[in-house]
mmCIF file of C-alpha atoms and ligand atoms in Angstrom:
data_model
loop_
_atom_site.group_PDB
_atom_site.id
_atom_site.type_symbol
_atom_site.label_atom_id
_atom_site.label_comp_id
_atom_site.label_asym_id
_atom_site.label_seq_id
_atom_site.Cartn_x
_atom_site.Cartn_y
_atom_site.Cartn_z
ATOM 1 C CA MET A 25 -43.298 -9.108 17.593
ATOM 2 C CA PRO A 26 -44.794 -5.661 18.309
ATOM 3 C CA ASN A 27 -42.448 -2.847 17.472
ATOM 4 C CA PRO A 28 -41.319 -1.260 20.781
ATOM 5 C CA ARG A 29 -41.352 2.167 19.162
ATOM 6 C CA GLY A 30 -44.890 1.631 17.961
ATOM 7 C CA ARG A 31 -43.809 2.400 14.405
ATOM 8 C CA ASP A 32 -44.230 0.242 11.369
ATOM 9 C CA HIS A 33 -40.764 -0.678 10.094
ATOM 10 C CA ALA A 34 -40.092 -2.814 7.076
ATOM 11 C CA GLN A 35 -38.018 -5.970 7.567
ATOM 12 C CA PRO A 36 -34.282 -5.191 7.218
ATOM 13 C CA VAL A 37 -32.902 -6.305 3.849
ATOM 14 C CA LEU A 38 -29.313 -6.022 5.086
ATOM 15 C CA THR A 39 -27.181 -6.100 8.236
ATOM 16 C CA ILE A 40 -24.234 -3.716 8.376
ATOM 17 C CA VAL A 41 -21.570 -4.955 10.779
ATOM 18 C CA GLY A 42 -19.427 -2.090 12.076
ATOM 19 C CA LEU A 43 -20.301 1.590 12.084
ATOM 20 C CA GLY A 44 -16.858 2.993 11.267
ATOM 21 C CA ALA A 45 -15.911 4.774 8.046
ATOM 22 C CA ALA A 46 -17.308 2.094 5.732
ATOM 23 C CA GLY A 47 -20.385 1.114 7.757
ATOM 24 C CA ALA A 48 -21.424 4.712 8.482
ATOM 25 C CA SER A 49 -20.918 5.693 4.829
ATOM 26 C CA LEU A 50 -23.195 2.919 3.609
ATOM 27 C CA ALA A 51 -25.747 3.500 6.382
ATOM 28 C CA TRP A 52 -25.953 7.176 5.373
ATOM 29 C CA ARG A 53 -26.812 6.257 1.764
ATOM 30 C CA LEU A 54 -29.354 3.617 2.795
ATOM 31 C CA LEU A 55 -31.077 6.147 5.053
ATOM 32 C CA ASP A 56 -31.233 8.534 2.075
ATOM 33 C CA ALA A 57 -32.669 5.783 -0.125
ATOM 34 C CA GLY A 58 -35.139 4.513 2.484
ATOM 35 C CA VAL A 59 -33.716 0.968 2.311
ATOM 36 C CA PRO A 60 -34.520 -0.929 5.558
ATOM 37 C CA PHE A 61 -31.429 -2.292 7.322
ATOM 38 C CA GLU A 62 -29.952 -2.919 10.758
ATOM 39 C CA VAL A 63 -26.548 -2.348 12.309
ATOM 40 C CA VAL A 64 -24.326 -4.353 14.650
ATOM 41 C CA GLU A 65 -21.634 -2.299 16.385
ATOM 42 C CA VAL A 66 -19.361 -2.902 19.348
ATOM 43 C CA PRO A 67 -20.523 -1.121 22.537
ATOM 44 C CA ALA A 68 -18.572 2.020 23.455
ATOM 45 C CA GLY A 69 -15.546 1.221 25.603
ATOM 46 C CA ALA A 70 -15.146 -2.390 24.402
ATOM 47 C CA PRO A 71 -11.599 -3.173 23.210
ATOM 48 C CA GLU A 72 -12.861 -4.272 19.771
ATOM 49 C CA ARG A 73 -14.310 -0.804 19.116
ATOM 50 C CA SER A 74 -12.208 1.186 16.607
ATOM 51 C CA PRO A 75 -10.581 4.180 18.333
ATOM 52 C CA GLU A 76 -11.518 7.745 17.374
ATOM 53 C CA ARG A 77 -9.606 9.211 14.461
ATOM 54 C CA THR A 78 -9.396 12.106 12.025
ATOM 55 C CA TRP A 79 -10.131 11.271 8.385
ATOM 56 C CA SER A 80 -8.541 13.569 5.838
ATOM 57 C CA THR A 81 -9.448 13.716 2.168
ATOM 58 C CA TRP A 82 -9.050 16.161 -0.681
ATOM 59 C CA GLY A 83 -10.862 17.183 -3.813
ATOM 60 C CA PRO A 84 -13.334 19.711 -5.138
ATOM 61 C CA ASP A 85 -16.060 18.768 -2.643
ATOM 62 C CA GLY A 86 -17.157 16.101 -0.182
ATOM 63 C CA PRO A 87 -15.994 13.717 1.109
ATOM 64 C CA GLY A 88 -19.080 12.063 -0.363
ATOM 65 C CA PRO A 89 -22.187 13.469 1.346
ATOM 66 C CA PHE A 90 -20.210 14.526 4.439
ATOM 67 C CA GLY A 91 -19.100 18.008 3.341
ATOM 68 C CA PRO A 92 -21.304 19.688 6.002
ATOM 69 C CA LEU A 93 -19.634 17.589 8.730
ATOM 70 C CA VAL A 94 -16.078 18.613 7.818
ATOM 71 C CA SER A 95 -14.403 20.226 10.818
ATOM 72 C CA ALA A 96 -11.564 22.011 9.023
ATOM 73 C CA SER A 97 -10.297 22.591 5.493
ATOM 74 C CA TRP A 98 -7.216 24.112 3.891
ATOM 75 C CA PRO A 99 -6.808 25.807 0.486
ATOM 76 C CA ARG A 100 -3.034 25.185 0.425
ATOM 77 C CA ILE A 101 -0.734 22.282 1.145
ATOM 78 C CA ARG A 102 2.997 22.082 1.602
ATOM 79 C CA VAL A 103 5.732 19.492 1.624
ATOM 80 C CA VAL A 104 9.086 20.243 3.270
ATOM 81 C CA GLY A 105 12.298 18.467 2.270
ATOM 82 C CA ARG A 106 14.958 17.238 4.644
ATOM 83 C CA ASP A 107 17.023 20.303 3.684
ATOM 84 C CA GLY A 108 14.162 22.650 4.602
ATOM 85 C CA GLY A 109 13.235 23.309 0.941
ATOM 86 C CA VAL A 110 9.492 23.981 0.820
ATOM 87 C CA VAL A 111 7.027 23.078 -1.938
ATOM 88 C CA THR A 112 3.775 24.973 -1.408
ATOM 89 C CA ALA A 113 0.790 24.352 -3.659
ATOM 90 C CA ASP A 114 -2.414 26.322 -3.969
ATOM 91 C CA LEU A 115 -5.313 23.900 -4.383
ATOM 92 C CA GLY A 116 -7.520 26.288 -6.375
ATOM 93 C CA SER A 117 -11.130 25.121 -5.985
ATOM 94 C CA TRP A 118 -9.992 21.944 -4.175
ATOM 95 C CA ARG A 119 -9.591 21.685 -0.433
ATOM 96 C CA TYR A 120 -7.712 19.378 1.908
ATOM 97 C CA ARG A 121 -10.337 18.492 4.526
ATOM 98 C CA SER A 122 -10.620 16.789 7.884
ATOM 99 C CA LEU A 123 -13.586 15.040 9.382
ATOM 100 C CA HIS A 124 -13.451 13.672 12.904
ATOM 101 C CA SER A 125 -14.852 10.186 13.435
ATOM 102 C CA THR A 126 -16.854 11.296 16.496
ATOM 103 C CA VAL A 127 -18.676 13.904 14.400
ATOM 104 C CA LEU A 128 -19.675 11.345 11.770
ATOM 105 C CA ASP A 129 -20.602 8.820 14.459
ATOM 106 C CA ARG A 130 -22.904 11.290 16.221
ATOM 107 C CA ALA A 131 -24.511 12.428 12.966
ATOM 108 C CA VAL A 132 -25.193 8.946 11.626
ATOM 109 C CA ARG A 133 -26.521 7.698 14.966
ATOM 110 C CA ARG A 134 -28.910 10.656 15.145
ATOM 111 C CA ARG A 135 -30.266 9.746 11.719
ATOM 112 C CA LEU A 136 -30.486 6.026 12.570
ATOM 113 C CA GLU A 137 -32.402 6.824 15.731
ATOM 114 C CA ARG A 138 -34.811 9.141 13.937
ATOM 115 C CA ALA A 139 -35.447 6.519 11.244
ATOM 116 C CA GLY A 140 -35.920 3.789 13.864
ATOM 117 C CA VAL A 141 -33.066 1.671 12.488
ATOM 118 C CA ALA A 142 -31.961 -0.939 15.033
ATOM 119 C CA VAL A 143 -28.351 -0.630 16.226
ATOM 120 C CA HIS A 144 -27.479 -3.849 18.070
ATOM 121 C CA GLU A 145 -24.677 -3.078 20.498
ATOM 122 C CA ARG A 146 -22.636 -6.255 20.654
ATOM 123 C CA VAL A 147 -19.308 -7.773 19.706
ATOM 124 C CA LEU A 148 -20.104 -10.092 16.835
ATOM 125 C CA THR A 149 -17.804 -13.102 16.985
ATOM 126 C CA GLY A 150 -19.082 -15.406 14.256
ATOM 127 C CA PRO A 151 -20.367 -14.757 10.765
ATOM 128 C CA PRO A 152 -23.213 -12.252 10.479
ATOM 129 C CA PRO A 153 -26.668 -13.289 9.290
ATOM 130 C CA ALA A 154 -26.836 -12.956 5.491
ATOM 131 C CA PRO A 155 -27.359 -10.715 3.677
ATOM 132 C CA ALA A 156 -24.730 -8.589 5.370
ATOM 133 C CA VAL A 157 -21.917 -6.157 4.746
ATOM 134 C CA ASP A 158 -19.172 -7.006 7.215
ATOM 135 C CA THR A 159 -16.710 -4.176 7.897
ATOM 136 C CA ARG A 160 -14.938 -5.704 10.889
ATOM 137 C CA PRO A 161 -11.143 -5.367 10.686
ATOM 138 C CA VAL A 162 -9.232 -8.520 9.685
ATOM 139 C CA PRO A 163 -5.563 -9.474 10.098
ATOM 140 C CA VAL A 164 -3.394 -8.390 7.168
ATOM 141 C CA PRO A 165 -2.939 -11.356 4.796
ATOM 142 C CA ALA A 166 0.627 -12.611 4.560
ATOM 143 C CA THR A 167 0.376 -12.902 0.778
ATOM 144 C CA GLY A 168 1.811 -9.499 -0.158
ATOM 145 C CA ARG A 169 5.310 -8.802 -1.400
ATOM 146 C CA THR A 170 5.747 -5.833 0.875
ATOM 147 C CA LEU A 171 4.152 -4.885 4.169
ATOM 148 C CA LEU A 172 4.971 -1.506 5.616
ATOM 149 C CA ARG A 173 3.011 0.275 8.285
ATOM 150 C CA GLN A 174 1.959 3.864 8.500
ATOM 151 C CA HIS A 175 2.275 4.451 12.215
ATOM 152 C CA PHE A 176 2.090 7.672 14.116
ATOM 153 C CA LEU A 177 1.578 9.670 17.265
ATOM 154 C CA GLY A 178 -0.245 12.979 17.029
ATOM 155 C CA TYR A 179 -0.941 15.747 19.514
ATOM 156 C CA ARG A 180 -3.832 18.115 19.238
ATOM 157 C CA LEU A 181 -2.078 21.045 20.869
ATOM 158 C CA ARG A 182 -2.394 24.702 21.784
ATOM 159 C CA THR A 183 0.585 27.033 21.645
ATOM 160 C CA ALA A 184 1.247 30.050 23.848
ATOM 161 C CA ARG A 185 1.697 32.366 20.846
ATOM 162 C CA PRO A 186 0.265 32.341 17.293
ATOM 163 C CA VAL A 187 2.553 30.153 15.147
ATOM 164 C CA PHE A 188 0.357 28.270 12.665
ATOM 165 C CA ASP A 189 -0.738 29.314 9.181
ATOM 166 C CA VAL A 190 -4.405 28.264 9.168
ATOM 167 C CA ARG A 191 -4.578 28.263 5.373
ATOM 168 C CA THR A 192 -1.877 25.628 4.918
ATOM 169 C CA ALA A 193 -1.844 21.910 5.749
ATOM 170 C CA THR A 194 1.648 20.423 5.957
ATOM 171 C CA LEU A 195 1.318 16.952 4.468
ATOM 172 C CA MET A 196 4.927 15.873 4.848
ATOM 173 C CA ASP A 197 7.768 17.647 6.629
ATOM 174 C CA PHE A 198 10.854 15.473 6.352
ATOM 175 C CA ARG A 199 12.934 17.421 8.871
ATOM 176 C CA THR A 200 12.787 14.399 11.164
ATOM 177 C CA PRO A 201 15.334 11.594 11.559
ATOM 178 C CA GLN A 202 14.737 9.070 8.733
ATOM 179 C CA PRO A 203 14.386 5.343 9.530
ATOM 180 C CA ALA A 204 16.322 2.732 7.544
ATOM 181 C CA GLY A 205 13.849 1.242 5.045
ATOM 182 C CA GLY A 206 11.033 3.761 4.953
ATOM 183 C CA VAL A 207 10.406 7.425 5.623
ATOM 184 C CA ALA A 208 9.404 9.607 8.561
ATOM 185 C CA PHE A 209 7.785 13.014 8.516
ATOM 186 C CA GLY A 210 5.812 15.580 10.460
ATOM 187 C CA TYR A 211 2.156 16.248 9.537
ATOM 188 C CA VAL A 212 0.511 19.491 10.644
ATOM 189 C CA LEU A 213 -3.169 20.416 10.374
ATOM 190 C CA PRO A 214 -3.693 23.858 11.944
ATOM 191 C CA THR A 215 -7.196 24.806 13.045
ATOM 192 C CA SER A 216 -6.307 28.247 14.421
ATOM 193 C CA PRO A 217 -3.114 30.310 14.741
ATOM 194 C CA THR A 218 -2.554 28.618 18.111
ATOM 195 C CA GLU A 219 -4.088 25.153 17.615
ATOM 196 C CA ALA A 220 -3.153 22.229 15.398
ATOM 197 C CA LEU A 221 -2.979 18.476 15.081
ATOM 198 C CA VAL A 222 0.741 17.711 14.798
ATOM 199 C CA GLU A 223 1.839 14.151 14.088
ATOM 200 C CA TYR A 224 5.085 12.242 13.812
ATOM 201 C CA THR A 225 4.505 9.566 11.159
ATOM 202 C CA GLU A 226 6.606 6.728 9.796
ATOM 203 C CA PHE A 227 6.068 4.542 6.742
ATOM 204 C CA SER A 228 8.241 1.630 7.874
ATOM 205 C CA GLU A 229 8.223 -1.993 8.871
ATOM 206 C CA HIS A 230 8.663 -1.830 12.620
ATOM 207 C CA LEU A 231 6.549 -0.062 15.206
ATOM 208 C CA LEU A 232 8.148 2.082 17.908
ATOM 209 C CA THR A 233 7.597 2.055 21.641
ATOM 210 C CA PRO A 234 5.270 4.734 23.070
ATOM 211 C CA ALA A 235 8.328 6.482 24.525
ATOM 212 C CA GLN A 236 10.045 6.534 21.112
ATOM 213 C CA TYR A 237 7.007 8.083 19.403
ATOM 214 C CA ALA A 238 6.831 10.740 22.134
ATOM 215 C CA GLU A 239 10.544 11.439 21.813
ATOM 216 C CA LYS A 240 10.419 11.787 18.015
ATOM 217 C CA LEU A 241 7.319 13.960 18.055
ATOM 218 C CA GLY A 242 8.917 16.061 20.798
ATOM 219 C CA GLU A 243 12.047 16.491 18.648
ATOM 220 C CA TYR A 244 9.936 17.527 15.680
ATOM 221 C CA LEU A 245 7.990 20.060 17.752
ATOM 222 C CA GLN A 246 11.212 21.511 19.098
ATOM 223 C CA ARG A 247 12.687 21.771 15.622
ATOM 224 C CA SER A 248 9.488 23.420 14.359
ATOM 225 C CA GLY A 249 10.036 26.205 16.889
ATOM 226 C CA ILE A 250 6.425 26.381 18.046
ATOM 227 C CA GLY A 251 7.559 27.189 21.581
ATOM 228 C CA ALA A 252 5.525 26.599 24.731
ATOM 229 C CA HIS A 253 2.405 24.508 24.189
ATOM 230 C CA GLU A 254 -0.082 22.283 25.976
ATOM 231 C CA VAL A 255 -1.272 18.927 24.634
ATOM 232 C CA LEU A 256 -5.076 18.815 24.449
ATOM 233 C CA SER A 257 -5.441 15.220 23.222
ATOM 234 C CA THR A 258 -3.481 12.510 21.432
ATOM 235 C CA GLU A 259 -4.138 10.367 18.355
ATOM 236 C CA THR A 260 -2.227 7.211 17.521
ATOM 237 C CA GLY A 261 -2.624 4.802 14.664
ATOM 238 C CA VAL A 262 -1.187 1.920 12.712
ATOM 239 C CA ILE A 263 -2.362 1.503 9.128
ATOM 240 C CA PRO A 264 -1.031 -1.432 7.103
ATOM 241 C CA MET A 265 0.413 -0.442 3.708
ATOM 242 C CA THR A 266 0.512 -3.630 1.707
ATOM 243 C CA ASP A 267 0.162 -5.052 -1.765
ATOM 244 C CA ALA A 268 -1.472 -8.186 -0.328
ATOM 245 C CA VAL A 269 -4.849 -9.183 -1.728
ATOM 246 C CA PHE A 270 -7.545 -9.311 0.953
ATOM 247 C CA PRO A 271 -9.749 -12.398 0.560
ATOM 248 C CA ALA A 272 -13.531 -12.148 0.275
ATOM 249 C CA SER A 273 -15.645 -13.466 3.162
ATOM 250 C CA GLY A 274 -16.270 -16.754 1.366
ATOM 251 C CA LEU A 275 -19.774 -16.823 2.854
ATOM 252 C CA PRO A 276 -22.835 -16.595 0.639
ATOM 253 C CA GLY A 277 -24.601 -13.270 1.063
ATOM 254 C CA VAL A 278 -21.828 -11.789 3.243
ATOM 255 C CA LEU A 279 -19.789 -9.055 1.621
ATOM 256 C CA ARG A 280 -16.568 -8.113 3.375
ATOM 257 C CA TRP A 281 -15.771 -4.448 2.896
ATOM 258 C CA GLY A 282 -13.613 -1.625 4.243
ATOM 259 C CA ALA A 283 -10.000 -1.722 5.389
ATOM 260 C CA GLY A 284 -10.414 -5.494 5.724
ATOM 261 C CA ALA A 285 -11.238 -5.758 2.033
ATOM 262 C CA GLY A 286 -8.363 -3.744 0.575
ATOM 263 C CA SER A 287 -10.028 -0.320 0.553
ATOM 264 C CA VAL A 288 -6.920 1.319 2.034
ATOM 265 C CA ARG A 289 -4.663 2.598 -0.740
ATOM 266 C CA PRO A 290 -1.317 0.816 -0.279
ATOM 267 C CA SER A 291 0.899 3.823 -1.023
ATOM 268 C CA THR A 292 -0.975 6.327 1.163
ATOM 269 C CA GLY A 293 -2.802 4.469 3.926
ATOM 270 C CA TYR A 294 -5.909 6.499 3.007
ATOM 271 C CA SER A 295 -9.293 4.976 2.275
ATOM 272 C CA PHE A 296 -11.996 7.454 3.165
ATOM 273 C CA SER A 297 -12.690 8.788 -0.326
ATOM 274 C CA THR A 298 -12.434 5.298 -1.851
ATOM 275 C CA LEU A 299 -15.044 4.174 0.666
ATOM 276 C CA GLN A 300 -17.319 6.997 -0.509
ATOM 277 C CA ARG A 301 -17.115 5.797 -4.120
ATOM 278 C CA GLN A 302 -17.731 2.209 -3.058
ATOM 279 C CA ALA A 303 -20.627 3.199 -0.771
ATOM 280 C CA ASP A 304 -22.351 4.972 -3.678
ATOM 281 C CA ALA A 305 -21.972 1.878 -5.859
ATOM 282 C CA LEU A 306 -23.135 -0.550 -3.155
ATOM 283 C CA ALA A 307 -26.188 1.528 -2.247
ATOM 284 C CA ALA A 308 -27.161 1.631 -5.924
ATOM 285 C CA GLN A 309 -27.121 -2.202 -6.056
ATOM 286 C CA LEU A 310 -29.638 -2.673 -3.233
ATOM 287 C CA PRO A 311 -31.990 -4.404 -2.683
ATOM 288 C CA GLY A 312 -30.303 -6.763 -5.175
ATOM 289 C CA PRO A 313 -27.284 -8.950 -4.366
ATOM 290 C CA LEU A 314 -24.107 -6.989 -3.676
ATOM 291 C CA THR A 315 -20.832 -7.104 -5.567
ATOM 292 C CA LEU A 316 -17.876 -5.147 -4.200
ATOM 293 C CA PRO A 317 -16.630 -2.509 -6.641
ATOM 294 C CA PRO A 318 -12.809 -2.815 -6.884
ATOM 295 C CA PRO A 319 -11.345 -0.218 -4.527
ATOM 296 C CA HIS A 320 -8.396 0.693 -6.748
ATOM 297 C CA ARG A 321 -7.394 0.515 -10.390
ATOM 298 C CA ARG A 322 -4.982 -2.285 -11.263
ATOM 299 C CA ARG A 323 -2.339 0.046 -12.648
ATOM 300 C CA HIS A 324 -2.415 2.095 -9.445
ATOM 301 C CA LEU A 325 -1.962 -1.062 -7.377
ATOM 302 C CA LEU A 326 0.980 -2.027 -9.556
ATOM 303 C CA MET A 327 2.546 1.412 -9.160
ATOM 304 C CA ASP A 328 1.929 1.284 -5.397
ATOM 305 C CA SER A 329 3.547 -2.109 -5.171
ATOM 306 C CA VAL A 330 6.677 -0.733 -6.846
ATOM 307 C CA VAL A 331 6.698 2.299 -4.541
ATOM 308 C CA LEU A 332 6.269 0.134 -1.414
ATOM 309 C CA GLN A 333 9.119 -2.084 -2.557
ATOM 310 C CA GLY A 334 11.304 0.965 -3.214
ATOM 311 C CA LEU A 335 10.524 2.413 0.227
ATOM 312 C CA ALA A 336 11.122 -0.891 1.987
ATOM 313 C CA ASP A 337 14.521 -1.495 0.417
ATOM 314 C CA GLY A 338 15.592 2.136 0.830
ATOM 315 C CA ARG A 339 15.809 2.960 -2.892
ATOM 316 C CA LEU A 340 13.016 5.497 -2.522
ATOM 317 C CA GLY A 341 12.910 7.924 0.367
ATOM 318 C CA ASP A 342 11.843 11.419 1.278
ATOM 319 C CA GLY A 343 13.258 12.815 -1.999
ATOM 320 C CA PHE A 344 10.774 10.723 -3.967
ATOM 321 C CA PHE A 345 7.785 12.407 -2.309
ATOM 322 C CA VAL A 346 9.268 15.903 -2.386
ATOM 323 C CA ASN A 347 10.043 15.604 -6.110
ATOM 324 C CA LEU A 348 6.606 14.212 -6.846
ATOM 325 C CA PHE A 349 5.122 17.462 -5.535
ATOM 326 C CA ARG A 350 7.901 19.665 -6.925
ATOM 327 C CA ARG A 351 7.782 18.315 -10.483
ATOM 328 C CA ASN A 352 4.050 17.813 -11.002
ATOM 329 C CA PRO A 353 0.945 19.981 -10.896
ATOM 330 C CA VAL A 354 -0.576 19.437 -7.455
ATOM 331 C CA HIS A 355 -3.890 18.132 -8.818
ATOM 332 C CA ARG A 356 -2.038 15.424 -10.742
ATOM 333 C CA VAL A 357 -0.271 14.195 -7.592
ATOM 334 C CA LEU A 358 -3.357 14.368 -5.386
ATOM 335 C CA GLY A 359 -5.454 12.791 -8.142
ATOM 336 C CA PHE A 360 -2.983 9.917 -8.377
ATOM 337 C CA LEU A 361 -2.961 9.433 -4.604
ATOM 338 C CA ASP A 362 -6.768 9.362 -4.715
ATOM 339 C CA GLY A 363 -6.912 6.952 -7.658
ATOM 340 C CA THR A 364 -8.682 9.353 -10.012
ATOM 341 C CA THR A 365 -5.904 10.037 -12.548
ATOM 342 C CA THR A 366 -6.052 8.926 -16.180
ATOM 343 C CA PRO A 367 -3.381 6.641 -17.724
ATOM 344 C CA ALA A 368 -1.858 9.694 -19.457
ATOM 345 C CA GLN A 369 -1.607 11.563 -16.147
ATOM 346 C CA ASP A 370 -0.061 8.496 -14.493
ATOM 347 C CA LEU A 371 2.552 8.266 -17.237
ATOM 348 C CA ALA A 372 3.365 11.954 -16.865
ATOM 349 C CA LEU A 373 3.707 11.470 -13.118
ATOM 350 C CA MET A 374 5.931 8.423 -13.440
ATOM 351 C CA ALA A 375 8.176 10.298 -15.870
ATOM 352 C CA THR A 376 9.095 12.594 -12.969
ATOM 353 C CA ALA A 377 10.041 9.724 -10.622
ATOM 354 C CA PRO A 378 13.715 8.719 -10.217
ATOM 355 C CA ARG A 379 14.046 6.222 -13.055
ATOM 356 C CA ALA A 380 16.936 4.135 -11.728
ATOM 357 C CA ALA A 381 15.330 3.616 -8.322
ATOM 358 C CA MET A 382 11.951 2.772 -9.839
ATOM 359 C CA LEU A 383 13.477 0.302 -12.291
ATOM 360 C CA ALA A 384 15.441 -1.335 -9.489
ATOM 361 C CA ALA A 385 12.257 -1.644 -7.452
ATOM 362 C CA VAL A 386 10.443 -3.149 -10.457
ATOM 363 C CA ALA A 387 13.307 -5.614 -10.898
ATOM 364 C CA ALA A 388 13.226 -6.515 -7.197
ATOM 365 C CA ARG A 389 9.491 -7.128 -7.508
ATOM 366 C CA ALA A 390 10.112 -9.508 -10.379
ATOM 367 C CA LEU A 391 12.418 -11.674 -8.263
ATOM 368 C CA PRO A 392 10.906 -14.598 -6.377
ATOM 369 C CA ARG A 393 10.197 -13.773 -2.735
HETATM 370 C C1 FAD B 24 -5.714 6.509 13.301
HETATM 371 C C2 FAD B 24 -6.086 6.373 11.852
HETATM 372 C C3 FAD B 24 -6.186 7.518 11.070
HETATM 373 C C4 FAD B 24 -6.564 7.407 9.723
HETATM 374 N N1 FAD B 24 -6.647 8.543 8.978
HETATM 375 C C5 FAD B 24 -7.068 8.463 7.711
HETATM 376 C C6 FAD B 24 -7.224 9.643 6.933
HETATM 377 O O1 FAD B 24 -6.882 10.749 7.376
HETATM 378 N N2 FAD B 24 -7.739 9.530 5.686
HETATM 379 C C7 FAD B 24 -8.093 8.318 5.166
HETATM 380 O O2 FAD B 24 -8.592 8.270 4.036
HETATM 381 N N3 FAD B 24 -7.883 7.182 5.853
HETATM 382 C C8 FAD B 24 -7.396 7.217 7.108
HETATM 383 N N4 FAD B 24 -7.223 6.062 7.825
HETATM 384 C C9 FAD B 24 -7.392 4.757 7.150
HETATM 385 C C10 FAD B 24 -8.849 4.302 7.005
HETATM 386 O O3 FAD B 24 -9.599 5.266 6.309
HETATM 387 C C11 FAD B 24 -9.508 4.059 8.347
HETATM 388 O O4 FAD B 24 -8.864 2.990 8.978
HETATM 389 C C12 FAD B 24 -11.005 3.760 8.245
HETATM 390 O O5 FAD B 24 -11.533 3.947 9.526
HETATM 391 C C13 FAD B 24 -11.313 2.357 7.722
HETATM 392 O O6 FAD B 24 -12.702 2.192 7.709
HETATM 393 P P1 FAD B 24 -13.404 0.817 8.085
HETATM 394 O O7 FAD B 24 -14.860 1.073 8.162
HETATM 395 O O8 FAD B 24 -12.899 -0.258 7.206
HETATM 396 O O9 FAD B 24 -12.856 0.454 9.538
HETATM 397 P P2 FAD B 24 -13.256 1.171 10.892
HETATM 398 O O10 FAD B 24 -13.479 2.609 10.677
HETATM 399 O O11 FAD B 24 -12.212 0.747 11.865
HETATM 400 O O12 FAD B 24 -14.658 0.511 11.252
HETATM 401 C C14 FAD B 24 -14.797 -0.835 11.645
HETATM 402 C C15 FAD B 24 -15.977 -0.883 12.606
HETATM 403 O O13 FAD B 24 -16.225 -2.245 12.995
HETATM 404 C C16 FAD B 24 -16.492 -2.259 14.390
HETATM 405 N N5 FAD B 24 -16.188 -3.594 14.886
HETATM 406 C C17 FAD B 24 -14.964 -4.133 15.110
HETATM 407 N N6 FAD B 24 -15.106 -5.396 15.575
HETATM 408 C C18 FAD B 24 -16.433 -5.648 15.643
HETATM 409 C C19 FAD B 24 -17.200 -6.786 16.066
HETATM 410 N N7 FAD B 24 -16.605 -7.897 16.480
HETATM 411 N N8 FAD B 24 -18.551 -6.707 16.020
HETATM 412 C C20 FAD B 24 -19.172 -5.568 15.579
HETATM 413 N N9 FAD B 24 -18.479 -4.466 15.167
HETATM 414 C C21 FAD B 24 -17.139 -4.513 15.193
HETATM 415 C C22 FAD B 24 -15.571 -1.187 14.947
HETATM 416 O O14 FAD B 24 -15.967 -0.729 16.220
HETATM 417 C C23 FAD B 24 -15.698 -0.101 13.880
HETATM 418 O O15 FAD B 24 -16.763 0.776 14.132
HETATM 419 C C24 FAD B 24 -6.840 6.129 9.158
HETATM 420 C C25 FAD B 24 -6.705 4.992 9.962
HETATM 421 C C26 FAD B 24 -6.321 5.108 11.281
HETATM 422 C C27 FAD B 24 -6.159 3.848 12.092
#
């Protein structure tokens, strides 16, 4: 068939299904490497399309090749205890960074267009044509011991007077009512003295109603004393936090990847930097057959499983997170949460965790479900 663009394109060696965090990350590398591929993505506005979101990561650079697309970064983070005690940590050469999904989407689509890569706008219902990397979301398998959800409502807001410290990201502020079986906290990413993304987040089993999220976020904003403000936009999300194992596609030549393949770290709900590591490894395997690099180390999954259990049964709560940051160098904690710590660093970190609660959670894990 003649090429409608009149350009000579090689036959695609791969179909990427989904152009979210995973799909866009792989597409970016394949464009760099000149590997021919095609994309299938849901048309804008269709209910299957993943909603816009802000991806945060941390580290010395990146995330992956997307450093230039980062919309905001912070050299300091803080965690606030229920009693108002503050742990502030200077990140040195590291940064906490945010990248908005619309920015990545625009950038990758521009590159795809320029390279003449076909983006088929449709809702794929069956299996993709092999070879393919399928990043469509899947239901959470019921095989885990613990399933919590990280669920939140966030407002991008503008205040009437300058109230935010633009150098500091508040990762967890526990001055919110705490749910039974889980934790709740405020999360604040300021982008100017008068603008910030402020979220009310829970790690817990049950979702709230829209009115309950609004009420809890409203309470947190009032308690924060930011005063008069207008809401510019909202962000909501539900991220499963589970120790379940996500099954492979089971189809020859079809690699399932992304949140639907266990890339989300169970104890944090984060996956963006893991996806960058996996995208590098996958791109390096092409044009050969693809094998999914394990998203997380086994010992980290084991530790996460214990933490999830402890959160779910109420043995671990806000104090666990505050002490983690209070009793450890910040790079050790962030490294652990990102899966980059060594066994020695993990041991040092665990030595600062409340021993009785952790042992009880380990014991509970050992019991039959
Ligand atoms: C609101 C929210 C905020 C998050 N924030 C962070 C964060 O700050 N840091 C972090 O590390 N992680 C974060 N996560 C977790 C995780 O990184 C994201 O969920 C990430 O987007 C997962 O990437 P993915 O490619 O697997 O899925 P998605 O990004 O959801 O991509 C899946 C793609 O498949 C497409 N698709 C779906 N169905 C079909 C179909 N039938 N046919 C074709 N295409 C289809 C979708 O439109 C989408 O583009 C967040 C998650 C949520 C929900």
